XYZ file of C-alpha atoms in Angstrom:
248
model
C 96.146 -63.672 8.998
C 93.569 -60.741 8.794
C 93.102 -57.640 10.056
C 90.464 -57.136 12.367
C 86.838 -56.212 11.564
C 87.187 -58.404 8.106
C 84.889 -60.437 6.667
C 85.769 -63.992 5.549
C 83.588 -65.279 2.608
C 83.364 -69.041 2.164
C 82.722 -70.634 -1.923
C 83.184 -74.452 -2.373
C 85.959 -75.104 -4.749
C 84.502 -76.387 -8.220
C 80.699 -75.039 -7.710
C 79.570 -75.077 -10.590
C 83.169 -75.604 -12.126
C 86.841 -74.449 -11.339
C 86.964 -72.259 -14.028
C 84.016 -70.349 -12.185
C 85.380 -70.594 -8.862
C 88.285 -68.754 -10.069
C 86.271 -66.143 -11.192
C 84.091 -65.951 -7.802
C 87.208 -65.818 -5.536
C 88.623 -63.251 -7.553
C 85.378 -61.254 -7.410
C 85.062 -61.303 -3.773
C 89.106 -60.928 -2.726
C 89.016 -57.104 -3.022
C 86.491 -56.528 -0.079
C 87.808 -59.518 2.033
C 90.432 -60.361 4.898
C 90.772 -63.896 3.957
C 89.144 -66.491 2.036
C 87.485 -69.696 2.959
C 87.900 -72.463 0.291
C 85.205 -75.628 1.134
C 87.231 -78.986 -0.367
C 84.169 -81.209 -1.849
C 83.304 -83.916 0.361
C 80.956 -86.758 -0.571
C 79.847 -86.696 3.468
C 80.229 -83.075 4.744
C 78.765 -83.575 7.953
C 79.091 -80.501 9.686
C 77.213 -78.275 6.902
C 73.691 -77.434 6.320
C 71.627 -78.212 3.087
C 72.889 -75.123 1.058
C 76.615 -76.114 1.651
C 76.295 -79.992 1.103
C 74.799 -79.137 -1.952
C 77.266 -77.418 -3.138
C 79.346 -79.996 -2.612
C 77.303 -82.084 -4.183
C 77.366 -80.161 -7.292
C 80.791 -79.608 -7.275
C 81.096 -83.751 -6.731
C 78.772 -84.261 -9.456
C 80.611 -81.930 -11.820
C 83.345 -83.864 -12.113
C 85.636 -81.623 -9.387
C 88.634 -83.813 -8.540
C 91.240 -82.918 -5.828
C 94.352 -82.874 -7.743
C 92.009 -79.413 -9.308
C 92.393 -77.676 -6.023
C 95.577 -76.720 -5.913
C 96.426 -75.496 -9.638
C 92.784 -73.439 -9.016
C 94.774 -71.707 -5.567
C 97.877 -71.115 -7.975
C 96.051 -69.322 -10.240
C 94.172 -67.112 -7.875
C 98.231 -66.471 -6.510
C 99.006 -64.936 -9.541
C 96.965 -61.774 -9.563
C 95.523 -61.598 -5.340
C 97.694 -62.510 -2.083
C 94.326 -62.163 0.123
C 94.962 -65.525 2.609
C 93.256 -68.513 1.679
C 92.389 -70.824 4.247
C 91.296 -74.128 3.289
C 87.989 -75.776 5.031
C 88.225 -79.487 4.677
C 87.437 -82.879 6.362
C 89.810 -84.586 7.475
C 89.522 -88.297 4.582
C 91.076 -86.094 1.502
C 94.283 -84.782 3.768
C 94.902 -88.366 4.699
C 94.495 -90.158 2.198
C 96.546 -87.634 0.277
C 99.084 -88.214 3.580
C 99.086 -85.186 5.223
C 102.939 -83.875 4.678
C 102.150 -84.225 0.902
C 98.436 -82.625 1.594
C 100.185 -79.276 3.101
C 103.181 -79.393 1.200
C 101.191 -79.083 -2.288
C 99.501 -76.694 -0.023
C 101.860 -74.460 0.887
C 103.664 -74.748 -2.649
C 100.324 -73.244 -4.351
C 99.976 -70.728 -2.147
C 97.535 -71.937 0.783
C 97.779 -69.420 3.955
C 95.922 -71.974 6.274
C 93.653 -74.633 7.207
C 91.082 -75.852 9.169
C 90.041 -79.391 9.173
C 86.139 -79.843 10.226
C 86.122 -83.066 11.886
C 89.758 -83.470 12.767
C 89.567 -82.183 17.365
C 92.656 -80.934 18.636
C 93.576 -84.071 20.532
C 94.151 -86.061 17.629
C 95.604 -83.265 15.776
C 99.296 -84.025 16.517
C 100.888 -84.858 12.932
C 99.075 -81.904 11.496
C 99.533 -79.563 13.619
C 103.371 -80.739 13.512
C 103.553 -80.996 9.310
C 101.771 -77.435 9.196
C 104.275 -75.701 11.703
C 107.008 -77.192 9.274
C 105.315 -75.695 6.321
C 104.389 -72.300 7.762
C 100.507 -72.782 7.225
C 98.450 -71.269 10.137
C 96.195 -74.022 11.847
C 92.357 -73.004 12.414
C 90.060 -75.062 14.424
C 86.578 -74.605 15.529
C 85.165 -74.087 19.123
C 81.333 -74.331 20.000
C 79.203 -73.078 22.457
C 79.471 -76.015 24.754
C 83.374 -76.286 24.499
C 84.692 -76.324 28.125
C 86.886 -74.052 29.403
C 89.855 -75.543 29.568
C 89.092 -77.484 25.645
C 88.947 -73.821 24.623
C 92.502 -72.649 25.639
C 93.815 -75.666 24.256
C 92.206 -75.221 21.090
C 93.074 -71.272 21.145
C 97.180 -72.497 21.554
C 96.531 -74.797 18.843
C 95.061 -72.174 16.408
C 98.593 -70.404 14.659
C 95.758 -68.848 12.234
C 92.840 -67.934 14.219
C 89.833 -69.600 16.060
C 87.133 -69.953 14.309
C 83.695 -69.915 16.428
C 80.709 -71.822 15.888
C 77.836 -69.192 16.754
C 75.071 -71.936 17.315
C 73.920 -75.772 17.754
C 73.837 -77.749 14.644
C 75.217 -77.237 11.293
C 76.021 -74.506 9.220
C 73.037 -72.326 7.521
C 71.947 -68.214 6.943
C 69.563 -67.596 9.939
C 67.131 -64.414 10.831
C 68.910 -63.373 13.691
C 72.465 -64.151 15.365
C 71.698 -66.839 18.538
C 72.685 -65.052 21.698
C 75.015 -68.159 22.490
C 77.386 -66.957 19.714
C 77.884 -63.984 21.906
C 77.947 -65.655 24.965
C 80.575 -67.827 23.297
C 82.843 -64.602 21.891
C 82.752 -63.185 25.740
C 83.584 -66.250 27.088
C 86.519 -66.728 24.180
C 87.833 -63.562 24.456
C 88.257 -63.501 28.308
C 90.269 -67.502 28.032
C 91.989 -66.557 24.000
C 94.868 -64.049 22.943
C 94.301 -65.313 19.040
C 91.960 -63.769 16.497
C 88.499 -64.870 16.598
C 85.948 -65.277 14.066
C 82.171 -65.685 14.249
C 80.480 -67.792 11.787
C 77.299 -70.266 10.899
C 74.313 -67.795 10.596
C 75.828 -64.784 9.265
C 73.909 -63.470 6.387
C 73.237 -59.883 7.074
C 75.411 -56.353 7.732
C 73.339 -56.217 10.914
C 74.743 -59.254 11.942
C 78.745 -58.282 11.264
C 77.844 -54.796 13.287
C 76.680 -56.460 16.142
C 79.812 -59.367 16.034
C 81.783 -57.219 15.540
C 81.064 -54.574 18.210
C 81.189 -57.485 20.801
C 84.846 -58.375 20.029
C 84.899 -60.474 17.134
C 87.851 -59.817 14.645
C 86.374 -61.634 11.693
C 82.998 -62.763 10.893
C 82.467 -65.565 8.150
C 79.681 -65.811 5.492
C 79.036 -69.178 3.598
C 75.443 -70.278 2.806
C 74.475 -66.190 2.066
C 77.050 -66.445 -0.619
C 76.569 -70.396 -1.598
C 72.807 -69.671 -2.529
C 73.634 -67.041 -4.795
C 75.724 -69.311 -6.482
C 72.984 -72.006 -6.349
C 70.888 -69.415 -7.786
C 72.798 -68.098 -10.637
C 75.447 -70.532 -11.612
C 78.676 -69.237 -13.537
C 76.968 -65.589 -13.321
C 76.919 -64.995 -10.056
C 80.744 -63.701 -9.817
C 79.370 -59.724 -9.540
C 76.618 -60.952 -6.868
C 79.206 -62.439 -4.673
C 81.518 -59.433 -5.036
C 78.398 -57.028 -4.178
C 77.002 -59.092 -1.568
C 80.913 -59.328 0.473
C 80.839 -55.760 -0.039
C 77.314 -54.946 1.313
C 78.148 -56.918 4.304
C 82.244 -55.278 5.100
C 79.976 -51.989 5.006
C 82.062 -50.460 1.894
C-alpha cells in the first residue's frame, strides 16, 4: 500500500471546508506514501483535543457524509497516492457497510481502518472489503497480547497500524519507549507493513521509527494544528511540513 520508510499524513475531511481539504491533500500527496482521511465524527473517542476539534469544525461547517466521497473522486483525478480512510465505526453502518465500501471503492478509496470497530467483531467488513479489493487496517496497542496481535496482523490486507502510547492521539516531545517496545515485539509476531503513529511530530522522531523497523510513520495533530492555525491557507504549510518530516 506504501513503500517503506513513507510518511502517512492524516487531515480531517471538511476542516475548514471540502473545497480546502482538496487543496490540503493535494498539497501534501507529492511527499507522501499514503494518505489518512479522518471521517467527522460527533464522538471521536480515540483522538486528542487537536483532532476532535477538527472534527468539530468540520461538523460545525456543515460537512455531510454524502461530501466524502465526490471530495476522494476529485483528488482521483489528478494523484493515485492511496487513501486510507480513518473512521468510526456509526457512519459505515448506518450507511450499511457493502454500500459504505462500495461508494468507497467506486471513488477511489485504497483502504480503511475503522477506530473502534476490534477484529473480533470485524467479520462483515472484513468480508465486504475483501469483495471490494480495499485493504483492511486496524490498530494494535502496547498492551495487545500476543496472540490478539497475530490475529490482528492476518486481519490487516493494508497494513497495521501501531498505537505508539497510552491514551489518545496528540504531537508529544519525545516518542514513548513503549512504541518501540511495541514495533520489536510486532515485527518479531507480523509479516505485514507496520506503521507508527500518535506522537509523531518531528523528523527526529521518523529517523528513530524508522531505523527500528517501522515502514511508515503517521502524522496527524502536527499537521491538524497548522490547519487550526491558518484555516484555508495552510495548504503550502502542510505540503512543507510532510516534506520536512520524509527528509526531502
Amino acid at each position: 500500500m506504501f513503500e517503506s520508510g513513507s510518511i502517512i499524513p492524516y487531515i480531517t475531511a471538511g476542516d475548514p471546508s471540502v473545497r480546502a481539504t482538496l487543496g490540503f491533500l493535494e498539497a501534501v500527496a507529492e511527499y507522501s506514501g499514503a494518505i489518512e482521511l479522518g471521517v467527522p465524527f460527533s464522538d471521536p473517542m480515540a483522538d486528542g483535543k487537536t483532532i476532535q476539534a477538527s472534527h468539530e469544525r468540520a461538523l460545525r461547517g456543515g460537512f455531510k457524509l454524502e461530501e466524502l466521497f465526490p471530495l476522494v473522486k476529485a483528488f482521483r483525478r489528478n494523484y493515485d497516492t492511496p487513501i486510507v480512510l480513518m473512521t468510526y465505526y456509526n457512519p459505515v453502518y448506518r450507511t450499511g457497510v457493502k454500500e459504505f465500501l462500495g461508494s468507497a471503492k467506486a471513488s477511489g478509496v485504497d483502504g480503511i481502518l475503522v477506530v473502534d470497530l476490534p477484529v473480533s467483531h470485524a467479520g462483515e467488513l472484513l468480508e465486504t472489503a475483501r469483495e471490494e479489493g480495499i485493504k483492511t487496517v486496524f490498530l494494535a496497542a502496547p498492551n495487545t497480547p500476543d496472540e490478539r496481535l497475530k490475529e490482528i496482523c492476518r486481519a490487516s490486507t493494508g497494513f497495521v497500524y501501531l498505537i505508539s502510547l497510552y491514551g489518545t492521539t496528540g504531537a508529544r516531545e519525545e516518542i514513548s519507549e513503549t512504541a518501540f517496545q511495541l514495533l520489536r515485539r510486532a515485527r518479531r509476531l507480523c509479516t505485514r507493513k507496520l506503521a507508527v503513529g500518535f506522537g509523531v511530530s518531528r523528523r527526529e522522531h521518523v529517523e528513530r521509527l524508522l531505523q527500528s523497523g517501522a515502514d511508515g510513520v503517521v502524522v496527524g495533530s502536527a499537521l491538524i494544528r497548522l490547519i487550526e492555525e491558518h484555516g484555508e491557507r495552510a495548504a503550502p504549510l502542510l505540503r512543507e511540513k510532510v516534506r520536512e518530516l520524509s527528509g526531502l
